[in-house]
Coordinates of C-alpha atoms in Angstrom, one line a residue:
Chain A
M3 CA 32.9 -17.4 2.9
A4 CA 30.4 -19.3 1.4
N5 CA 30.1 -22.0 -1.4
V6 CA 29.4 -20.8 -4.8
V7 CA 26.4 -21.7 -6.8
D8 CA 26.3 -22.6 -10.1
M9 CA 23.3 -21.1 -11.9
N10 CA 23.5 -23.6 -14.2
A11 CA 22.9 -26.1 -11.9
C12 CA 19.3 -25.3 -12.6
E13 CA 19.9 -26.8 -16.0
N14 CA 21.7 -30.3 -14.9
G15 CA 19.8 -31.9 -13.1
Q16 CA 20.8 -30.8 -9.7
H17 CA 18.1 -28.6 -8.7
P18 CA 14.7 -31.1 -10.1
Y19 CA 12.5 -29.5 -8.0
H20 CA 11.1 -26.2 -9.3
Y21 CA 8.1 -24.0 -7.2
L22 CA 5.8 -21.0 -7.7
V23 CA 5.8 -19.2 -4.5
Y24 CA 5.5 -15.6 -3.5
G25 CA 6.4 -14.2 -7.0
L26 CA 9.2 -16.3 -7.0
R27 CA 10.2 -19.3 -9.0
I28 CA 12.6 -21.2 -6.5
A29 CA 14.5 -24.6 -7.9
S30 CA 15.4 -27.3 -5.3
P31 CA 17.6 -30.5 -5.0
F32 CA 14.4 -31.7 -2.8
P33 CA 10.2 -31.7 -2.9
C34 CA 8.4 -29.0 -1.1
P35 CA 5.1 -30.9 -1.8
E36 CA 3.7 -27.4 -0.2
L37 CA 4.0 -25.4 -3.1
M38 CA 2.4 -25.3 -6.4
P39 CA 4.8 -26.9 -9.0
S40 CA 6.5 -24.3 -12.0
T41 CA 8.1 -24.8 -14.8
D42 CA 8.1 -22.0 -16.8
G43 CA 10.6 -19.0 -16.5
P44 CA 14.3 -18.1 -14.7
V45 CA 15.1 -19.1 -12.6
D46 CA 14.7 -16.8 -9.2
L47 CA 16.1 -18.0 -6.2
V48 CA 18.1 -21.8 -6.3
V49 CA 18.3 -24.2 -3.0
T50 CA 20.9 -25.9 -2.7
E51 CA 22.4 -28.6 0.7
G52 CA 25.2 -27.2 1.8
N53 CA 27.8 -26.3 3.9
T54 CA 26.8 -22.5 6.2
P55 CA 29.6 -20.1 7.5
H56 CA 29.3 -20.1 11.5
H57 CA 28.6 -16.2 12.0
L58 CA 28.4 -13.5 9.0
E59 CA 31.2 -11.2 7.8
D60 CA 30.3 -7.0 9.3
A61 CA 27.1 -8.0 10.2
T62 CA 25.0 -5.0 11.3
A63 CA 22.5 -6.8 13.1
S64 CA 21.3 -10.1 14.8
G65 CA 19.8 -11.1 17.2
F66 CA 17.0 -14.6 18.0
K67 CA 18.6 -17.0 15.6
F68 CA 19.5 -14.3 12.4
E69 CA 22.9 -12.3 11.7
A70 CA 22.5 -10.2 8.8
N71 CA 24.5 -7.7 6.5
R72 CA 23.7 -6.2 3.1
E73 CA 23.7 -8.9 0.9
H74 CA 23.6 -12.0 3.8
V75 CA 20.7 -13.4 6.1
L76 CA 22.1 -16.4 8.3
I77 CA 19.7 -17.7 10.3
K78 CA 20.5 -20.2 12.7
T79 CA 19.3 -23.5 14.6
L80 CA 20.3 -25.5 17.3
R81 CA 17.8 -28.6 16.1
I82 CA 16.9 -28.1 11.9
A83 CA 19.1 -25.9 9.7
D84 CA 21.2 -23.7 9.6
I85 CA 20.8 -21.5 6.6
L86 CA 22.1 -18.5 4.0
I87 CA 20.1 -16.3 2.1
S88 CA 22.3 -14.1 0.5
H89 CA 21.3 -11.4 -2.5
G90 CA 17.8 -13.0 -2.7
T91 CA 19.3 -15.3 -5.5
Q92 CA 20.3 -18.1 -3.1
A93 CA 19.9 -20.2 -0.1
I94 CA 21.8 -22.9 1.1
V95 CA 20.5 -24.9 3.6
Q96 CA 22.5 -26.6 6.4
R97 CA 20.7 -29.8 7.9
K98 CA 21.2 -30.1 11.7
N99 CA 21.5 -34.1 12.6
G100 CA 18.1 -35.8 13.7
A101 CA 15.9 -32.9 11.0
S102 CA 13.0 -34.5 9.7
D103 CA 12.2 -33.2 6.2
E104 CA 9.0 -31.0 7.3
E105 CA 11.3 -28.8 9.8
V106 CA 13.9 -28.1 7.4
R107 CA 10.8 -27.3 5.6
F108 CA 8.9 -24.8 7.5
L109 CA 12.1 -22.7 8.7
L110 CA 12.8 -22.3 4.6
L111 CA 9.6 -21.7 3.5
G112 CA 8.8 -19.4 6.7
W113 CA 12.5 -16.7 7.8
G114 CA 14.1 -17.7 4.6
L115 CA 11.9 -16.7 2.1
G116 CA 10.5 -14.0 4.4
A117 CA 14.8 -12.8 4.1
A118 CA 14.3 -13.7 0.6
L119 CA 11.8 -11.6 0.4
H120 CA 12.9 -8.6 2.0
Q121 CA 16.3 -8.8 0.3
R122 CA 13.9 -8.7 -3.8
N123 CA 12.1 -5.0 -1.8
I124 CA 9.0 -7.6 -1.9
L125 CA 7.4 -6.5 1.1
P126 CA 6.0 -9.1 3.5
L127 CA 3.3 -8.9 5.5
H128 CA 3.1 -11.5 9.1
A129 CA -0.6 -12.2 7.2
S130 CA -3.1 -14.6 5.8
A131 CA -4.7 -13.5 2.3
V132 CA -7.7 -14.8 0.1
S133 CA -8.8 -13.4 -2.5
L134 CA -12.6 -12.4 -2.7
G135 CA -12.6 -13.3 -6.4
N136 CA -11.1 -10.5 -8.4
E137 CA -9.1 -8.7 -5.1
A138 CA -7.1 -9.6 -2.2
V139 CA -7.6 -8.9 1.9
A140 CA -5.0 -9.4 3.9
F141 CA -5.1 -10.4 8.4
C142 CA -2.2 -9.6 10.1
A143 CA -1.8 -10.5 13.4
P144 CA 0.7 -11.8 15.4
S145 CA 1.7 -16.4 15.9
G146 CA -1.8 -17.7 17.6
T147 CA -4.2 -14.6 17.0
G148 CA -5.7 -16.5 14.2
K149 CA -4.2 -15.7 10.6
S150 CA -5.0 -19.3 9.5
S151 CA -8.1 -20.1 11.4
T152 CA -9.5 -16.7 10.2
A153 CA -8.0 -18.1 6.4
A154 CA -9.8 -20.9 6.7
L155 CA -12.7 -19.4 7.6
F156 CA -13.0 -17.7 3.9
V157 CA -12.3 -21.1 2.7
K158 CA -14.9 -22.6 4.1
Q159 CA -17.4 -20.1 3.1
G160 CA -15.9 -20.5 -1.0
Y161 CA -13.0 -18.2 -1.3
R162 CA -9.5 -18.6 -2.3
L163 CA -6.5 -18.7 -0.2
L164 CA -3.3 -17.1 -1.5
D165 CA -1.3 -17.4 1.9
D166 CA -2.3 -18.4 5.4
N167 CA 1.0 -17.3 6.6
I168 CA 2.7 -13.9 3.9
A169 CA 1.2 -11.7 2.2
A170 CA 4.1 -10.3 0.3
L171 CA 3.8 -6.9 -1.6
G172 CA 4.7 -5.8 -4.8
R173 CA 3.8 -3.3 -7.1
V174 CA 2.7 -4.1 -10.2
D175 CA 1.5 -0.9 -12.7
S176 CA 1.1 1.0 -9.6
T177 CA -1.3 -1.9 -7.7
Y178 CA 0.0 -3.4 -4.7
M179 CA -0.8 -7.5 -5.6
V180 CA -0.5 -10.2 -3.1
F181 CA 1.1 -12.7 -4.9
P182 CA 0.1 -16.7 -4.0
G183 CA 2.2 -18.0 -1.9
S184 CA 1.9 -22.0 0.0
P185 CA -1.7 -24.2 -0.9
T186 CA -2.0 -25.4 2.4
L187 CA -3.5 -24.1 5.5
K188 CA -1.4 -23.8 8.9
L189 CA -4.1 -25.2 11.7
P190 CA -3.6 -25.9 15.3
G191 CA -4.7 -29.0 16.8
D192 CA -8.2 -27.3 18.4
V193 CA -9.4 -25.9 15.0
V194 CA -8.8 -28.6 13.5
Q195 CA -10.4 -31.0 15.6
K196 CA -13.5 -29.1 15.5
P197 CA -17.1 -30.6 15.5
G198 CA -17.9 -30.0 12.0
F199 CA -14.3 -28.9 10.3
A200 CA -14.4 -28.9 6.9
F201 CA -11.7 -30.2 5.6
N202 CA -10.7 -33.6 6.1
V203 CA -8.4 -34.4 9.2
G204 CA -7.3 -37.4 7.6
Q205 CA -5.4 -36.4 5.2
C206 CA -3.2 -34.3 7.4
G207 CA -1.2 -35.9 8.9
Q208 CA 1.4 -35.9 11.8
P209 CA 1.8 -31.8 12.5
V210 CA 4.5 -30.3 12.2
F211 CA 5.2 -27.7 15.2
S212 CA 1.9 -28.2 16.7
K213 CA 0.5 -27.1 13.3
Y214 CA -1.5 -29.6 11.1
V215 CA -1.0 -29.0 7.4
V216 CA -4.0 -29.1 5.7
E217 CA -4.1 -29.3 1.5
V218 CA -6.6 -26.8 -0.3
R219 CA -5.3 -26.6 -3.7
K220 CA -8.6 -26.6 -5.0
D221 CA -9.1 -23.7 -2.7
F222 CA -5.9 -22.0 -3.7
S223 CA -5.5 -18.9 -6.2
A224 CA -2.6 -19.2 -8.0
Q225 CA -2.7 -16.0 -9.5
P226 CA -1.9 -12.8 -7.8
Q227 CA -4.6 -10.3 -6.7
P228 CA -4.7 -6.4 -6.3
L229 CA -4.8 -5.8 -2.6
R230 CA -7.8 -4.4 -1.4
K231 CA -7.7 -3.9 2.7
I232 CA -6.0 -5.2 5.3
Y233 CA -7.4 -5.9 8.2
V234 CA -5.8 -6.5 11.4
L235 CA -6.8 -9.1 14.1
T236 CA -6.8 -8.6 17.3
R237 CA -8.1 -10.0 20.8
R238 CA -9.3 -7.1 22.9
E239 CA -12.7 -6.5 25.2
K240 CA -14.3 -4.9 22.3
P241 CA -17.5 -6.1 20.4
P242 CA -16.4 -8.6 18.3
F243 CA -16.8 -8.1 14.8
Q244 CA -17.3 -3.9 15.4
L245 CA -14.5 -2.5 12.8
A246 CA -12.0 0.2 13.3
L247 CA -10.7 1.9 10.2
L248 CA -6.8 2.8 11.5
S249 CA -5.2 6.2 10.1
G250 CA -2.0 8.1 10.3
Q251 CA 0.4 6.5 12.7
A252 CA -1.7 4.0 14.3
K253 CA -2.1 2.6 10.2
F254 CA 1.8 3.0 10.0
D255 CA 2.2 0.8 13.8
A256 CA -0.2 -1.7 12.7
L257 CA 1.7 -2.2 9.5
V258 CA 5.4 -2.3 10.8
K259 CA 4.2 -4.1 13.6
N260 CA 3.0 -7.0 11.1
I261 CA 5.7 -6.9 8.5
F262 CA 6.8 -11.0 8.5
V263 CA 10.6 -10.4 9.9
L264 CA 11.6 -7.5 10.7
R265 CA 14.1 -7.7 12.7
I266 CA 16.8 -9.0 9.9
L267 CA 15.2 -6.0 7.5
R268 CA 17.2 -4.0 10.1
G269 CA 20.6 -6.1 8.9
I270 CA 19.9 -5.4 5.5
D271 CA 20.1 -2.0 5.6
N272 CA 16.8 -0.3 3.7
L273 CA 14.9 0.8 6.6
A274 CA 14.6 4.1 4.3
G275 CA 12.9 1.7 1.3
L276 CA 10.6 0.6 3.8
F277 CA 9.8 3.6 5.3
Y278 CA 8.9 5.0 1.7
S279 CA 6.9 1.4 0.8
L280 CA 4.8 1.9 4.2
R281 CA 3.9 5.6 3.3
T282 CA 3.2 4.4 -0.4
L283 CA 1.2 1.1 1.0
A284 CA -0.9 3.3 3.5
S285 CA -1.4 6.3 1.7
E286 CA -3.1 3.5 -1.3
V287 CA -4.5 0.5 1.1
A288 CA -7.1 1.2 4.0
V289 CA -5.9 -0.9 7.0
A290 CA -9.4 -1.3 9.5
E291 CA -8.5 -3.0 13.2
I292 CA -11.2 -6.2 13.6
P293 CA -11.6 -7.1 17.1
L294 CA -12.2 -11.3 17.6
P295 CA -13.8 -12.7 20.2
V296 CA -12.2 -14.3 23.0
A297 CA -11.8 -18.1 23.2
P298 CA -14.2 -19.9 22.8
A299 CA -16.0 -18.1 21.6
S300 CA -17.3 -18.6 17.9
Y301 CA -16.0 -16.6 15.3
E302 CA -18.0 -17.8 12.4
G303 CA -19.4 -14.2 12.2
L304 CA -15.9 -13.1 11.0
V305 CA -16.6 -14.0 7.1
G306 CA -19.6 -11.9 7.1
A307 CA -18.4 -8.7 9.3
I308 CA -15.9 -8.0 6.1
E309 CA -17.8 -8.9 3.4
R310 CA -20.3 -6.8 4.6
D311 CA -17.9 -4.0 5.6
L312 CA -16.2 -4.3 1.8
A313 CA -19.7 -5.4 -0.2
V314 CA -18.6 -8.5 -1.7
R315 CA -21.3 -10.8 -0.9
K316 CA -23.3 -10.3 -4.0
V317 CA -19.4 -11.4 -6.1
R318 CA -19.6 -14.7 -3.5
E319 CA -22.2 -15.1 -4.8
E320 CA -21.5 -15.4 -8.4
L321 CA -18.0 -17.5 -7.9
P322 CA -18.3 -21.0 -10.0
Chain B
M1 CA 24.9 20.8 24.5
N2 CA 24.9 24.1 24.5
A3 CA 21.9 26.1 24.1
V4 CA 20.4 27.0 21.3
T5 CA 20.3 30.2 20.1
L6 CA 19.3 32.7 17.5
E7 CA 22.2 32.6 16.2
S8 CA 22.3 28.6 16.0
R9 CA 22.0 26.9 12.6
L10 CA 20.0 24.2 12.3
A11 CA 19.2 21.6 10.3
R12 CA 17.7 18.3 9.8
N13 CA 19.0 15.0 11.2
E14 CA 20.1 13.2 7.8
D15 CA 19.4 9.7 9.3
L16 CA 15.3 10.4 9.3
V17 CA 13.1 9.9 7.1
S18 CA 9.2 11.4 7.0
G19 CA 6.0 11.9 5.4
R20 CA 2.1 12.4 6.0
I21 CA 0.0 9.2 5.9
D22 CA -3.7 10.8 5.9
D23 CA -3.7 14.1 8.2
E24 CA -0.4 13.2 10.4
F25 CA 3.4 13.9 9.9
I26 CA 5.0 10.5 10.5
M27 CA 9.2 10.6 10.7
M28 CA 11.3 7.6 11.3
S29 CA 15.4 7.1 11.7
I30 CA 16.9 5.0 9.1
E31 CA 19.4 4.2 11.9
T32 CA 17.2 2.4 15.2
G33 CA 14.0 1.9 13.1
K34 CA 12.4 4.5 16.1
Y35 CA 9.3 6.2 14.4
Y36 CA 7.1 9.1 16.0
Q37 CA 4.4 11.4 15.0
L38 CA 5.5 15.4 14.8
N39 CA 2.5 17.5 16.2
L40 CA 1.5 20.8 13.0
T41 CA 4.4 23.2 15.2
A42 CA 7.2 20.2 14.6
S43 CA 6.2 19.3 11.3
R44 CA 6.3 22.7 9.8
I45 CA 10.0 23.5 11.4
W46 CA 10.8 20.2 9.9
E47 CA 9.4 22.1 6.2
L48 CA 11.0 24.8 6.9
L49 CA 14.4 23.3 7.6
D50 CA 14.2 21.6 4.3
T51 CA 16.8 24.7 3.7
P52 CA 19.8 24.9 6.5
Q53 CA 18.5 28.5 8.7
T54 CA 19.3 29.5 11.5
A55 CA 16.4 30.2 14.2
G56 CA 16.4 33.4 14.4
E57 CA 15.3 32.6 10.7
L58 CA 13.0 30.1 11.7
C59 CA 11.0 32.7 14.1
D60 CA 10.5 34.9 12.0
S61 CA 9.1 32.4 8.9
L62 CA 6.4 30.6 11.9
R63 CA 5.7 34.5 13.4
S64 CA 4.6 35.3 9.6
G65 CA 0.7 34.5 10.4
F66 CA 0.6 34.7 14.1
K67 CA 0.1 37.9 15.9
V68 CA 2.7 37.1 18.2
S69 CA 5.3 39.3 19.3
P70 CA 8.8 38.5 18.3
E71 CA 10.3 38.0 21.8
V72 CA 6.8 35.7 22.8
C73 CA 7.5 34.2 19.6
Q74 CA 11.5 33.7 19.7
K75 CA 10.9 32.4 23.6
E76 CA 8.9 29.7 22.8
V77 CA 10.3 29.5 19.2
L78 CA 13.7 27.9 20.8
D79 CA 12.3 25.7 23.5
F80 CA 10.4 23.9 21.3
V81 CA 13.4 23.8 19.1
S82 CA 16.0 22.5 22.1
R83 CA 13.5 19.9 22.8
L84 CA 14.1 18.9 19.2
V85 CA 18.1 19.1 19.1
A86 CA 17.8 17.1 22.2
R87 CA 15.6 14.2 20.3
E88 CA 18.3 14.6 17.5
I89 CA 15.1 15.1 15.3
V90 CA 17.4 18.8 13.9
Q91 CA 20.9 19.5 14.7
V92 CA 22.8 22.2 15.2
V93 CA 25.5 22.5 12.4

């Protein structure tokens, strides 16, 4: 069905670009400048350009732009690329004519890696994550709510980015850790063009899918961080920044709704594993809802609200 | 669907996984991904059905500790269990 990938190809120059993202070392035939380079350790995921099947045999789930079964996820788009993710170890990318490198990478490093994480039983939350020094917090929200903008606010205040789109959670010694992703913020034009925006707009380049890519390597945490708390960003008619701790089904519901590419997971047929992972996560990590003010009001006060909630202001002041 | 009687042997739907989150009992269908919270009575029935048993045996277990007549208990339990069967949380085996 698919091209057989020669893992030894990693050693003979066919995949000269190696990166570390979400705890995975990937080998790629093309550069991914938005990722952190890596030279050490075995390769976990090999990316190859080649032909993908038109459909998956024995697909157990299918939907908008994807098909999935226990071993494979096939992402299908009309204009950018089709990508076959297999066993969490192989990704075959078949470009469409006219697709830009940036668009292909956007798809591969988003949905593609999301599928690979599910296949490897690493829980990807649709969340941005920042390091507060020696622990992390994650901000869950649907697209367009303000995950990346929230992360940008924290980076502006001196904290370090872990990722602005996926909080990849894995258990290490009975602790949920957030694995670093990409040292970039993908921000909408109205945020980037805001007067006093902290980052150099001139370095952003052309937008990809209406988002400007801002590199923040010097403000990036390259080490996994233990997860302290999850905040669910909402835009409701409530006093802004007034936190509400979630419990029971409300907490479970919030976590389920913020799993990255959850619909793909149903094809992988591991909902039981998902349930027990979420139950463990819910029992060990607090989850709170935090309403954001309705635009165009500023939410500069969000960082202070989180700092007060976690009593981390002193920690931030001690950062070099 | 046949009516549930005291002699109906009941068992958990094996396509459901469950667990407590904080003080609430949550379960999810691994077939459909749908999930819901069980109230105290339903969660107690679920726990008792760790071993398949008849509705009558369930009544006896549930009635202990409550001052209620067997007839009232049976009527309420059968009604409640029937709804769990209708929702495919519990099945007649």
